[in-house]
CSV table of C-alpha atoms in Angstrom, one decimal:
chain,number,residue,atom,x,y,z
A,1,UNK,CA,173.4,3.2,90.1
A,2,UNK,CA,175.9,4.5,88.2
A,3,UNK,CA,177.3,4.9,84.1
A,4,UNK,CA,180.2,6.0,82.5
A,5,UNK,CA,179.6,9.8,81.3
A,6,UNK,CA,182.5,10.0,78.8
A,7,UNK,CA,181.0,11.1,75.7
A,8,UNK,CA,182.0,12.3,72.5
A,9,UNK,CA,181.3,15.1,70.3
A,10,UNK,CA,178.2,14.8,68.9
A,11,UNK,CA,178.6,14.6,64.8
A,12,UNK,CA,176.8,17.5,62.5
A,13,UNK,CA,173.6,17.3,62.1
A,14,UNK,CA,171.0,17.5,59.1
A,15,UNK,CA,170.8,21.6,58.5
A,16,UNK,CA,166.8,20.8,57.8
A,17,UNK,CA,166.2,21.8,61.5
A,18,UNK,CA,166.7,24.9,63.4
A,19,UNK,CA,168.7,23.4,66.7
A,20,UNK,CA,169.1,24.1,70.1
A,21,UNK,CA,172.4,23.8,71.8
A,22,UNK,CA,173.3,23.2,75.2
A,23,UNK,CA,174.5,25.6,77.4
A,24,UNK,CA,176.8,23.4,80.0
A,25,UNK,CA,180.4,24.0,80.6
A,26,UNK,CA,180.9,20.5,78.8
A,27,UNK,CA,181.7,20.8,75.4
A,28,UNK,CA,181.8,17.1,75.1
A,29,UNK,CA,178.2,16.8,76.0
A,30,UNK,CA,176.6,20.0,73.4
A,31,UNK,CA,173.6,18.5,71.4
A,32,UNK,CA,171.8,19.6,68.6
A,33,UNK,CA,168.1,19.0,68.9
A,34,UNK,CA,165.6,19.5,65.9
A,35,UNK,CA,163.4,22.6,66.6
A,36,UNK,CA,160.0,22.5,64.8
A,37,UNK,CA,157.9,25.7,64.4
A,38,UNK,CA,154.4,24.4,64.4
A,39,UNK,CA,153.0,26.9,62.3
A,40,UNK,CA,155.4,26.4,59.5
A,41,UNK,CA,153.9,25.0,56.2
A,42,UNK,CA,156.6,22.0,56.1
A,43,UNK,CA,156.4,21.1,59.6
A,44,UNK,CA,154.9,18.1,58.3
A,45,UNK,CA,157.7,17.2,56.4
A,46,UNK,CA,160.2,18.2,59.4
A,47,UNK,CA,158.1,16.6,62.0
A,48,UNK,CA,158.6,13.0,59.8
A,49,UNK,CA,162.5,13.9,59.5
A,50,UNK,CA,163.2,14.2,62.8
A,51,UNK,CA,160.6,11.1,63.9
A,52,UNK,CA,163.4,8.8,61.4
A,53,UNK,CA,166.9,10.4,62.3
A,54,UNK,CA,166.2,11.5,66.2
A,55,UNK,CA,162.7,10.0,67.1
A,56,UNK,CA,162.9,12.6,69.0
A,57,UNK,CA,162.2,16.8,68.7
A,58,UNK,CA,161.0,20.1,69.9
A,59,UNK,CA,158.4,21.8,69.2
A,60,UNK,CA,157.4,25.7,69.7
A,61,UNK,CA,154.5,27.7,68.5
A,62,UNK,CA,152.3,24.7,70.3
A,63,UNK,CA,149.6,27.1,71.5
A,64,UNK,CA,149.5,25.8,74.8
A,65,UNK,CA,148.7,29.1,77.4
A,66,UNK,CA,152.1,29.6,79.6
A,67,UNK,CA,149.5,30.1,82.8
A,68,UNK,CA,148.5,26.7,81.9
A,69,UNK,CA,151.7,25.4,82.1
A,70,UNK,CA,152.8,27.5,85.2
A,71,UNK,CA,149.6,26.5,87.0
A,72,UNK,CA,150.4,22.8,87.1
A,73,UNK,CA,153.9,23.4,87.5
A,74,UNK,CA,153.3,25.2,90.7
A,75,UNK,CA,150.6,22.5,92.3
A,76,UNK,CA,152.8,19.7,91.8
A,77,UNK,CA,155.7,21.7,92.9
A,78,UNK,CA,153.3,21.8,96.3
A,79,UNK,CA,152.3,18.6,95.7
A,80,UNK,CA,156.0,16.5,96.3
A,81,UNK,CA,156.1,19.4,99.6
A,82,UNK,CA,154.2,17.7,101.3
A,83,UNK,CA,154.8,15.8,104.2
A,84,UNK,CA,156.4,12.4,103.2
A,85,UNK,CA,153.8,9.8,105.2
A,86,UNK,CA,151.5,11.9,103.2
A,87,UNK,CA,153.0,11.5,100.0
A,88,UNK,CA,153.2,8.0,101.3
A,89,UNK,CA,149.2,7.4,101.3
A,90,UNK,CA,149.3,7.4,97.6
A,91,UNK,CA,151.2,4.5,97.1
A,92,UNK,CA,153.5,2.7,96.5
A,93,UNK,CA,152.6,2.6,92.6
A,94,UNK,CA,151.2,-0.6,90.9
A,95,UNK,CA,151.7,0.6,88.7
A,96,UNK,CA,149.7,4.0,89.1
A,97,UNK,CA,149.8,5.7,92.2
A,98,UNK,CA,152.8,7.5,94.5
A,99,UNK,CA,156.5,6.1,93.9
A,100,UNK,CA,159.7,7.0,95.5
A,101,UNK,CA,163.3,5.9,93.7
A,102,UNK,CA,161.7,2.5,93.2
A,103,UNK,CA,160.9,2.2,89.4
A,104,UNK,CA,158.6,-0.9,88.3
A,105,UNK,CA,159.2,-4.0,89.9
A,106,UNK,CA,162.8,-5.5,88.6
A,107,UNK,CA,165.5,-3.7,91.0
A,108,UNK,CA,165.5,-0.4,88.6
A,109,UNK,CA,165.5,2.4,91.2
A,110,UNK,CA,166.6,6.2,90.8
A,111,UNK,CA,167.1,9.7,92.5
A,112,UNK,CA,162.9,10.5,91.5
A,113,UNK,CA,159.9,10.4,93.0
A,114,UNK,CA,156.8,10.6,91.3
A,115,UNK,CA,153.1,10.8,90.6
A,116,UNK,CA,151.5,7.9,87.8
A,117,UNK,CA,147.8,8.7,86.8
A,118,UNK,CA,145.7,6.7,84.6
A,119,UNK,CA,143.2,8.6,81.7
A,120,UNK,CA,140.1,7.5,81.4
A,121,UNK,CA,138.4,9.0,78.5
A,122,UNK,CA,141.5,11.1,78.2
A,123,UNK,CA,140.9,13.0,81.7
A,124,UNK,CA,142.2,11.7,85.0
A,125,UNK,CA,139.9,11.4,87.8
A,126,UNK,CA,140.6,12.9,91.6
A,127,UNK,CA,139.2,9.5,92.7
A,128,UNK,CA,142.5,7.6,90.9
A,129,UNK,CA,144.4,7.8,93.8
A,130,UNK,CA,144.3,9.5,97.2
A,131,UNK,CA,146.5,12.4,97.7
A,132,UNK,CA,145.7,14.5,101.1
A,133,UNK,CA,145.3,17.9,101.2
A,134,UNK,CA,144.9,18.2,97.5
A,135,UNK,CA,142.4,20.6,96.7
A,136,UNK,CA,139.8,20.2,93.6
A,137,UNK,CA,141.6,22.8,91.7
A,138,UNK,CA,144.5,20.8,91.6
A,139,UNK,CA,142.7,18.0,89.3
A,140,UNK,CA,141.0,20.9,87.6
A,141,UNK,CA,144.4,22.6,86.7
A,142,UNK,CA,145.6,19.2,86.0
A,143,UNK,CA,143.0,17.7,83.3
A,144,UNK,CA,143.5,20.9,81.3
A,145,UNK,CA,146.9,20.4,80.8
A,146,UNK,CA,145.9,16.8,80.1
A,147,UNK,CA,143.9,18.0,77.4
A,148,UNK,CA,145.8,20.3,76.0
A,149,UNK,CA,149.3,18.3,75.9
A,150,UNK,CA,146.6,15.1,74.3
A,151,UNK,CA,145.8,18.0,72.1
A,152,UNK,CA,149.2,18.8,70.4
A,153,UNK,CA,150.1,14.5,70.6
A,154,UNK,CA,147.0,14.4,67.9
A,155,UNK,CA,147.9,17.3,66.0
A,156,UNK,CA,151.6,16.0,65.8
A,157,UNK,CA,150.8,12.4,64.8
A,158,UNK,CA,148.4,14.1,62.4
A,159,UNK,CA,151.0,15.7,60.5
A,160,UNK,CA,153.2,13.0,60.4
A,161,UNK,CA,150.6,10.7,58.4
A,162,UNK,CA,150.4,13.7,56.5
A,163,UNK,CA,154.0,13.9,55.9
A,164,UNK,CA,154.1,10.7,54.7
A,165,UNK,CA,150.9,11.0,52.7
A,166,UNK,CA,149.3,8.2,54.4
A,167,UNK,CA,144.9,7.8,54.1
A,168,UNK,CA,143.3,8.5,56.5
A,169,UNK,CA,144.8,11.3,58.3
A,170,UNK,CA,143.7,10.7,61.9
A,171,UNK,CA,144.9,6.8,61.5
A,172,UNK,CA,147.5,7.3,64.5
A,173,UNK,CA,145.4,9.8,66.0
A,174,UNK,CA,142.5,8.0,66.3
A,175,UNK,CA,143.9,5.4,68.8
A,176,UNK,CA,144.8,8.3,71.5
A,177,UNK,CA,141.1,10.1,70.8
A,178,UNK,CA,139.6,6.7,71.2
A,179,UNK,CA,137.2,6.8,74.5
A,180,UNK,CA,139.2,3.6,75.4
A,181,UNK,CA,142.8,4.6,74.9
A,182,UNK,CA,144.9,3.9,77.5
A,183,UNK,CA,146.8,6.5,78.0
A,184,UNK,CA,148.6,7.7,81.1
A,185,UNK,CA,149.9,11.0,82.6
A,186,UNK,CA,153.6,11.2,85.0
A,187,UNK,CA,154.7,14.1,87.4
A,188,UNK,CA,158.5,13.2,88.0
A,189,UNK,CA,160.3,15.0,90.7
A,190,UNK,CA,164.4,14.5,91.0
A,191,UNK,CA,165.3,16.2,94.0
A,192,UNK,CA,168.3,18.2,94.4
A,193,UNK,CA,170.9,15.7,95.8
A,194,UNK,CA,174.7,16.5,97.5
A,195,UNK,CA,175.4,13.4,98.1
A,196,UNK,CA,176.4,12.6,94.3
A,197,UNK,CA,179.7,15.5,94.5
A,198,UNK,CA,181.4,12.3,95.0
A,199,UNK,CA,180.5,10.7,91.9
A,200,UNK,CA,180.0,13.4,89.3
A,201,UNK,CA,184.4,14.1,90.4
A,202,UNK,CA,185.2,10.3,89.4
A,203,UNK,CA,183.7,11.1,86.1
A,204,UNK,CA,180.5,9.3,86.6
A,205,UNK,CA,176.6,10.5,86.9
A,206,UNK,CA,174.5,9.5,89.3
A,207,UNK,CA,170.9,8.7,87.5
A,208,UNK,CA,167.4,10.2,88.2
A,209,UNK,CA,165.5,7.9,85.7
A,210,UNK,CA,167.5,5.2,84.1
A,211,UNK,CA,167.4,4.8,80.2
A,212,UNK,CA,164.8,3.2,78.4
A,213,UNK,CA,162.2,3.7,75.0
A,214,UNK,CA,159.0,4.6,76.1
A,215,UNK,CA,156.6,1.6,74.8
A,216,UNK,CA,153.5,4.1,74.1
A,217,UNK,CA,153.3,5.7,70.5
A,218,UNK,CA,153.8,9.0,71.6
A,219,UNK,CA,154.8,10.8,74.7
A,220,UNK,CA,155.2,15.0,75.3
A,221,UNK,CA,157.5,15.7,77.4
A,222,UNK,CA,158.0,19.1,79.4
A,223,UNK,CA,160.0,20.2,82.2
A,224,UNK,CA,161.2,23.3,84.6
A,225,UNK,CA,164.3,24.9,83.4
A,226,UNK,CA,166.8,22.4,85.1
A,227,UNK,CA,169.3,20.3,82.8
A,228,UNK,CA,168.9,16.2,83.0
A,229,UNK,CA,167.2,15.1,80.3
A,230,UNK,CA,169.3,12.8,77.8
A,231,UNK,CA,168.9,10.9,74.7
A,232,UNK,CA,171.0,8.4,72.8
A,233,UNK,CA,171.7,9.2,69.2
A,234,UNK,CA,171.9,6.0,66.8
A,235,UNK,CA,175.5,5.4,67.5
A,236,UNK,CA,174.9,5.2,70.9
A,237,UNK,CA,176.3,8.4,72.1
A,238,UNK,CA,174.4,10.3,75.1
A,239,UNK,CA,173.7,13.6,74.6
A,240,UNK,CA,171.8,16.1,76.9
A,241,UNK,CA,168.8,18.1,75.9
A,242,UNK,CA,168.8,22.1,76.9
A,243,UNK,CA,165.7,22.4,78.8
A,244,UNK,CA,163.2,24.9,77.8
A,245,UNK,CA,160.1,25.3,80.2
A,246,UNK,CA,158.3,27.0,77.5
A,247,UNK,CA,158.5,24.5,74.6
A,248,UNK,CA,157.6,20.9,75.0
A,249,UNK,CA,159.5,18.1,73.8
A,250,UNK,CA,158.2,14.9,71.3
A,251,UNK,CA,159.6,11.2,71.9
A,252,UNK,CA,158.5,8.6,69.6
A,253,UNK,CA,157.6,5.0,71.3
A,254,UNK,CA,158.3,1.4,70.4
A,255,UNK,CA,154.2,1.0,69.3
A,256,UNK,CA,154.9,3.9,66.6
A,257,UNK,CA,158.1,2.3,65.6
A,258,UNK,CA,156.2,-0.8,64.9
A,259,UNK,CA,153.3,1.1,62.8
A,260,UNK,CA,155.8,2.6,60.5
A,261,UNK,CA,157.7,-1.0,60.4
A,262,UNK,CA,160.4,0.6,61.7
A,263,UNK,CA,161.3,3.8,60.0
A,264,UNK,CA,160.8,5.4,63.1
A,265,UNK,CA,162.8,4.6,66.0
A,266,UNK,CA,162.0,5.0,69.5
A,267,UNK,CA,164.8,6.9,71.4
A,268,UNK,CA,166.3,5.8,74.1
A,269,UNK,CA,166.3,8.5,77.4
A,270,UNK,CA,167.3,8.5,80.4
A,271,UNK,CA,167.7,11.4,83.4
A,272,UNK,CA,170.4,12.5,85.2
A,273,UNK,CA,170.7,13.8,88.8
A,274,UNK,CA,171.3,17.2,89.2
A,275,UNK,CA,173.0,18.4,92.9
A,276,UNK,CA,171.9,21.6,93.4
A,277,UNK,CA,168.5,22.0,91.9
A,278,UNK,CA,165.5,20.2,91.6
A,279,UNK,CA,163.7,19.0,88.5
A,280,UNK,CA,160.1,18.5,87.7
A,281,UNK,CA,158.9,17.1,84.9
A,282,UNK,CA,155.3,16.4,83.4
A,283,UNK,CA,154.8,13.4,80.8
A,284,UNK,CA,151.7,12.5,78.4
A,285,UNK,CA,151.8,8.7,76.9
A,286,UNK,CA,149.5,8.8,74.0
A,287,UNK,CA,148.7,4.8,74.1
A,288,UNK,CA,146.0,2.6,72.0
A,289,UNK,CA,143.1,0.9,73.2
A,290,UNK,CA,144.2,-2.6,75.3
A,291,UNK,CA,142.8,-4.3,72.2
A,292,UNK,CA,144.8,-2.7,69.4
A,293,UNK,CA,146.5,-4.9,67.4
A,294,UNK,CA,150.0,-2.7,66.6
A,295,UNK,CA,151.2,-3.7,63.1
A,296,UNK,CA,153.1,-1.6,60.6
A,297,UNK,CA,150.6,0.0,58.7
A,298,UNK,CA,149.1,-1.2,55.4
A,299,UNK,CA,149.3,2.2,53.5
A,300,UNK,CA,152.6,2.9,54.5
A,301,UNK,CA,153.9,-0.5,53.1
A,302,UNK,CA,155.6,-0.9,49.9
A,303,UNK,CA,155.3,-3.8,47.2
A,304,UNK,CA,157.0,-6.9,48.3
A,305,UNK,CA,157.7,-5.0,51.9
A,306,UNK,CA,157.5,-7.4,55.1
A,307,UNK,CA,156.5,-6.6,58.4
A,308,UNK,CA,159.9,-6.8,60.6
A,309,UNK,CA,157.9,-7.6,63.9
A,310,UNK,CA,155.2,-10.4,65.0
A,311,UNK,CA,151.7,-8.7,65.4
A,312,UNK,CA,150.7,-8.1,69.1
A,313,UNK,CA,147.8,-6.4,70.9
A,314,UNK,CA,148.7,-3.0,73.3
A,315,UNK,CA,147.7,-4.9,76.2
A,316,UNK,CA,150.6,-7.9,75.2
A,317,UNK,CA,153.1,-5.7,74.8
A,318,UNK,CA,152.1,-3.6,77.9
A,319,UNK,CA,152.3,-7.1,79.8
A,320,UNK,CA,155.6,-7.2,78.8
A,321,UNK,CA,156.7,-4.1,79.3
A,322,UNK,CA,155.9,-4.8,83.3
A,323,UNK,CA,158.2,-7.9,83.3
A,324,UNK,CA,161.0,-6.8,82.1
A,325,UNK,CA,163.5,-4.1,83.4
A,326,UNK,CA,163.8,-0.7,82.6
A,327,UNK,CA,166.8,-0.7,80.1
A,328,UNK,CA,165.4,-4.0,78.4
A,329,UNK,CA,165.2,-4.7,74.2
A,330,UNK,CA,161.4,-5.0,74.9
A,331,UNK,CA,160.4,-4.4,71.4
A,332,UNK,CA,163.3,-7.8,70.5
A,333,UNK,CA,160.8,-10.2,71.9
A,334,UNK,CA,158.6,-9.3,68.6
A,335,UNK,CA,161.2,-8.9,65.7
A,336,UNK,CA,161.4,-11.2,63.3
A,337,UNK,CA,164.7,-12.4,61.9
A,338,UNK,CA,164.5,-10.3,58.3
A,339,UNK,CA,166.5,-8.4,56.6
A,340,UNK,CA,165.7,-5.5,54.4
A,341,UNK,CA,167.6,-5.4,51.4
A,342,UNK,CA,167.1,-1.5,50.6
A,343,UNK,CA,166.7,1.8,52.6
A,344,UNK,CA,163.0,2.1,53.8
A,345,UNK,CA,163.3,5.6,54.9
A,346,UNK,CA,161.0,7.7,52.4
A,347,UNK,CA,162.4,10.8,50.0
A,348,UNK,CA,161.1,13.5,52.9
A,349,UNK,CA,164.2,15.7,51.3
A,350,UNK,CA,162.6,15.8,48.1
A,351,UNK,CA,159.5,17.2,49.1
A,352,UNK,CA,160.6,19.7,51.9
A,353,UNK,CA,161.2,24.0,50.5
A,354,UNK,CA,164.2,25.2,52.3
């Protein structure tokens, strides 16, 4: 599975955000990714920028412990060591559960192998699926990384109803601290792989994790320190994301597109094989309750505004999600045929102290 990897320069972006460049030998490929300090007073206001021109950002000062994050690292590092039949015993994912290169079940496959785990009440059980030889600690180590990643998703969708001085303050938050929010937690592992020498010198990249928008409302994102990570910019150029295994990364989904009637946008991403080192990656989805009815919110609406999608429930567009492939328009199934005579993006520069 293959695509073309000539890319052009990526075009300036807004000076609002501090950035972070890449570091390959590729100068066609450097990106500029928003970096959002946390603890600064208009990280609301940055948080809601970047969610409308990248719908996608990284954040530092997240107060996550680095032994938390180095602990989980390291078991699911041990974890993928084990012996394949295993691994194997896990699986094959249905979609939770053990998967090698097969993703879903519509041909998408890539260079990963992974672990899926449901949250129940926001914690994952060791009875979800059966891993041998994994040790209590693991699922201990595990569901307090859970909570603290669920942790920052809150406080971040927090500040973005705050940025756009929406009441109340917890009405995106509230669906991911719901006891009945379906949420889910992925380990991905992309091998190191020599095989794909032979592409990467025609010009093309082999792919780890083929592109798509994440359907959630949120997801956090954090990996080791190995390059792969992509994202398409609105004119449809890819552009690579420097890794940073102490900072975690924020990718808006097609549900939160929907609640803010799409002044968000959910970013495309895909993953790239890398040949000489491996990656690991370890992914939150912040979903709703099955029952959720996703519609742009009503206090985020102006006069005369119309919805621009049909109103579904999580669990329909979840549905969908599993019958369609990877790199699918799933959110087109529920647009409606409008158009929007004026810029709905809100005056965020007006209210943000440089």
């Amino acid at each position: 599975m293959v695509v073309s990897s000539n890319e052009p320069i990526l075009p300036n972006s807004s000076n609002l955000f501090r950035t972070c460049k890449s570091t390959s030998g590729n100068n066609n490929s450097n990106s500029v990714i928003p970096v959002i300090d946390m603890l600064d007073p208009n990280a609301k206001f940055l948080i809601t920028k970047a969610c409308e021109e990248f719908g996608f950002f990284k954040i530092i000062n997240h107060g996550v412990p680095d032994e938390t994050i180095i602990k989980l690292e390291s078991d699911a590092v041990k974890l993928f060591d084990l012996p394949q039949c295993d691994k194997d015993k896990a699986g094959p994912a249905s979609p939770y559960g053990y998967g090698n290169k097969r993703i879903g079940s519509h041909g998408d496959v890539g260079w990963v192998e992974y672990l899926l785990l449901p949250l129940n009440d926001g914690l994952v059980s060791d009875k979800s699926v059966t891993i041998p030889q994994t040790p209590h600690l693991f699922w201990y180590g595990l569901n307090k990384y859970v909570t603290s990643v669920r942790n920052i998703a809150c406080v971040v969708l927090e500040k973005i109803a705050d940025g756009l001085n929406i009441e109340p303050k917890n009405v995106l938050s509230r669906m991911l601290k719901n006891e009945k929010s379906d949420s889910c937690f992925r380990i991905n592992h992309y091998p190191p792989c020599t095989e794909i020498e032979a592409y990467l010198k025609g010009g093309r990249n082999f792919i780890g994790f083929g592109e798509h928008t994440d359907p959630q409302v949120i997801s956090i994102i954090r990996s080791n320190n190995t390059t792969g990570l992509q994202i398409s910019l609105k004119d449809g150029t890819w552009v690579s994301v420097p890794p940073d295994e102490h900072s975690f990364f924020i990718i808006v989904g097609d549900s939160l597109q929907v609640l803010t009637n799409g002044r968000f946008k959910s970013v495309k991403h895909r993953v790239l094989a890398n040949s000489v080192k491996s990656r690991l990656s370890m992914i939150y989805f912040g979903g709703p309750p099955l029952n959720e009815k996703i519609l742009p919110l009503s206090s985020l609406m102006e006069e005369g505004e119309e919805s621009l999608y049909k109103e579904f429930t999580w669990q329909e567009y979840k549905k969908s999600t599993y019958m369609t492939k990877l790199s699918a328009d799933r959110l087109g199934l529920y647009k409606k045929n409008i158009k929007v005579p004026y810029d709905k993006k809100l005056p965020i520069l007006e209210k943000i102290i440089l």
